[in-house]
Coordinates of C-alpha atoms in Angstrom, one line a residue:
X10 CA 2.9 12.3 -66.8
X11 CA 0.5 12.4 -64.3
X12 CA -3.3 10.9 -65.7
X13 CA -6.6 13.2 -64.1
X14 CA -9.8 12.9 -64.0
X15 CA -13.0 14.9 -62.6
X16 CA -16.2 13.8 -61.7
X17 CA -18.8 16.7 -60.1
X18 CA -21.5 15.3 -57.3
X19 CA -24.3 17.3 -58.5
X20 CA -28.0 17.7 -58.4
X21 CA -30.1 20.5 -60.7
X22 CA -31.9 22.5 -58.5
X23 CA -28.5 23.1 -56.1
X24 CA -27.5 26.9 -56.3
X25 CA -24.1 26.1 -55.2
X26 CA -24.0 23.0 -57.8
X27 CA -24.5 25.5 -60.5
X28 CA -21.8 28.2 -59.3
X29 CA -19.2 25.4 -60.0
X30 CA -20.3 24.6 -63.3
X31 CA -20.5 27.9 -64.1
X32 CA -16.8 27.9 -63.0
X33 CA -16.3 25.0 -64.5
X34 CA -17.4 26.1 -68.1
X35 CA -15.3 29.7 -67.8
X36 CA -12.0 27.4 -66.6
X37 CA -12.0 25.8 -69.7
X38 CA -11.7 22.4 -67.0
X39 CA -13.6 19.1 -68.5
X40 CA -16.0 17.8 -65.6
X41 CA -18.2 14.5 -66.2
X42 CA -21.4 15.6 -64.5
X43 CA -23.4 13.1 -62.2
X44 CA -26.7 14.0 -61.0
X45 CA -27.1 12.2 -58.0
X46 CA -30.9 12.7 -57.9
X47 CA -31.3 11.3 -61.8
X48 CA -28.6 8.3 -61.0
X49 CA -29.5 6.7 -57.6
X50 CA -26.3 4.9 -58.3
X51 CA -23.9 8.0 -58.0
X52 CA -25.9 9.2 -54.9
X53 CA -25.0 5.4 -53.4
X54 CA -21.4 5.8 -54.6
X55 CA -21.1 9.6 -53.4
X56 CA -21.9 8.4 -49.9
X57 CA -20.4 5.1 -49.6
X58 CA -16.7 6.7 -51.4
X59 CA -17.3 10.3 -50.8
X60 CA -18.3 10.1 -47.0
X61 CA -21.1 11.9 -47.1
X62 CA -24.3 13.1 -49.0
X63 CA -23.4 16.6 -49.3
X64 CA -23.4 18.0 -53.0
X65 CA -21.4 19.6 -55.2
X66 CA -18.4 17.3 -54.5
X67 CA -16.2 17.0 -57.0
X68 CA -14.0 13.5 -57.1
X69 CA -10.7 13.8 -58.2
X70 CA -8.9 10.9 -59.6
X71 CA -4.9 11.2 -60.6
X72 CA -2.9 8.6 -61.1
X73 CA -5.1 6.1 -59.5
X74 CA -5.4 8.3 -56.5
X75 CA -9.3 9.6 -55.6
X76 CA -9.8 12.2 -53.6
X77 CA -13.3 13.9 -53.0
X78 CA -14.0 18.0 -52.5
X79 CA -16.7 19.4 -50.8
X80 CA -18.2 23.3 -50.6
X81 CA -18.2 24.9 -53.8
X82 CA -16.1 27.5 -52.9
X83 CA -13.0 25.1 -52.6
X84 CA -13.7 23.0 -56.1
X85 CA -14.1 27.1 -57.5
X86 CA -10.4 27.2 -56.2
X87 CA -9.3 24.1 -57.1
X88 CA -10.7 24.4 -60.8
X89 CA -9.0 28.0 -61.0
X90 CA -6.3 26.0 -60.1
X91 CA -5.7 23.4 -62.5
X92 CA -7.1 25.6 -65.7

């Protein structure tokens, strides 16, 4: 069995960061929600493991594995996805 988790790349005043947790919320999929303009330390970790600045990114962690999404409409897709 196969252990995920979900971490979105966000900041407040992002139109596209709030389409994917409106998605988010209707998919039923749990997201922990890091605000990379609140927590200096997830902007530092979103560039340095992400590749880039660019928000909403969605890091995806299963079994050990991390993987990082970028442009909403693809972590829309994935989360319709996995729900």
């Amino acid at each position: 069995m196969s252990k995920s988790s979900y971490a979105l790349y966000h900041k407040v005043h992002c139109p596209y960061c709030r389409q994917v947790i409106a998605a988010m919320e209707t998919s039923n999929v749990t997201l922990e929600l890091r605000d990379t303009e609140k927590n200096l330390a997830f902007n530092k970790e979103l560039i340095e493991q992400g590749g880039k600045k660019q928000v909403p990114c969605l890091k995806i962690t299963e079994n050990g594995q991390e993987s990082w999404l970028y442009e909403s409409g693809d972590i829309i897709n994935y989360l319709n996805k996995i729900a």
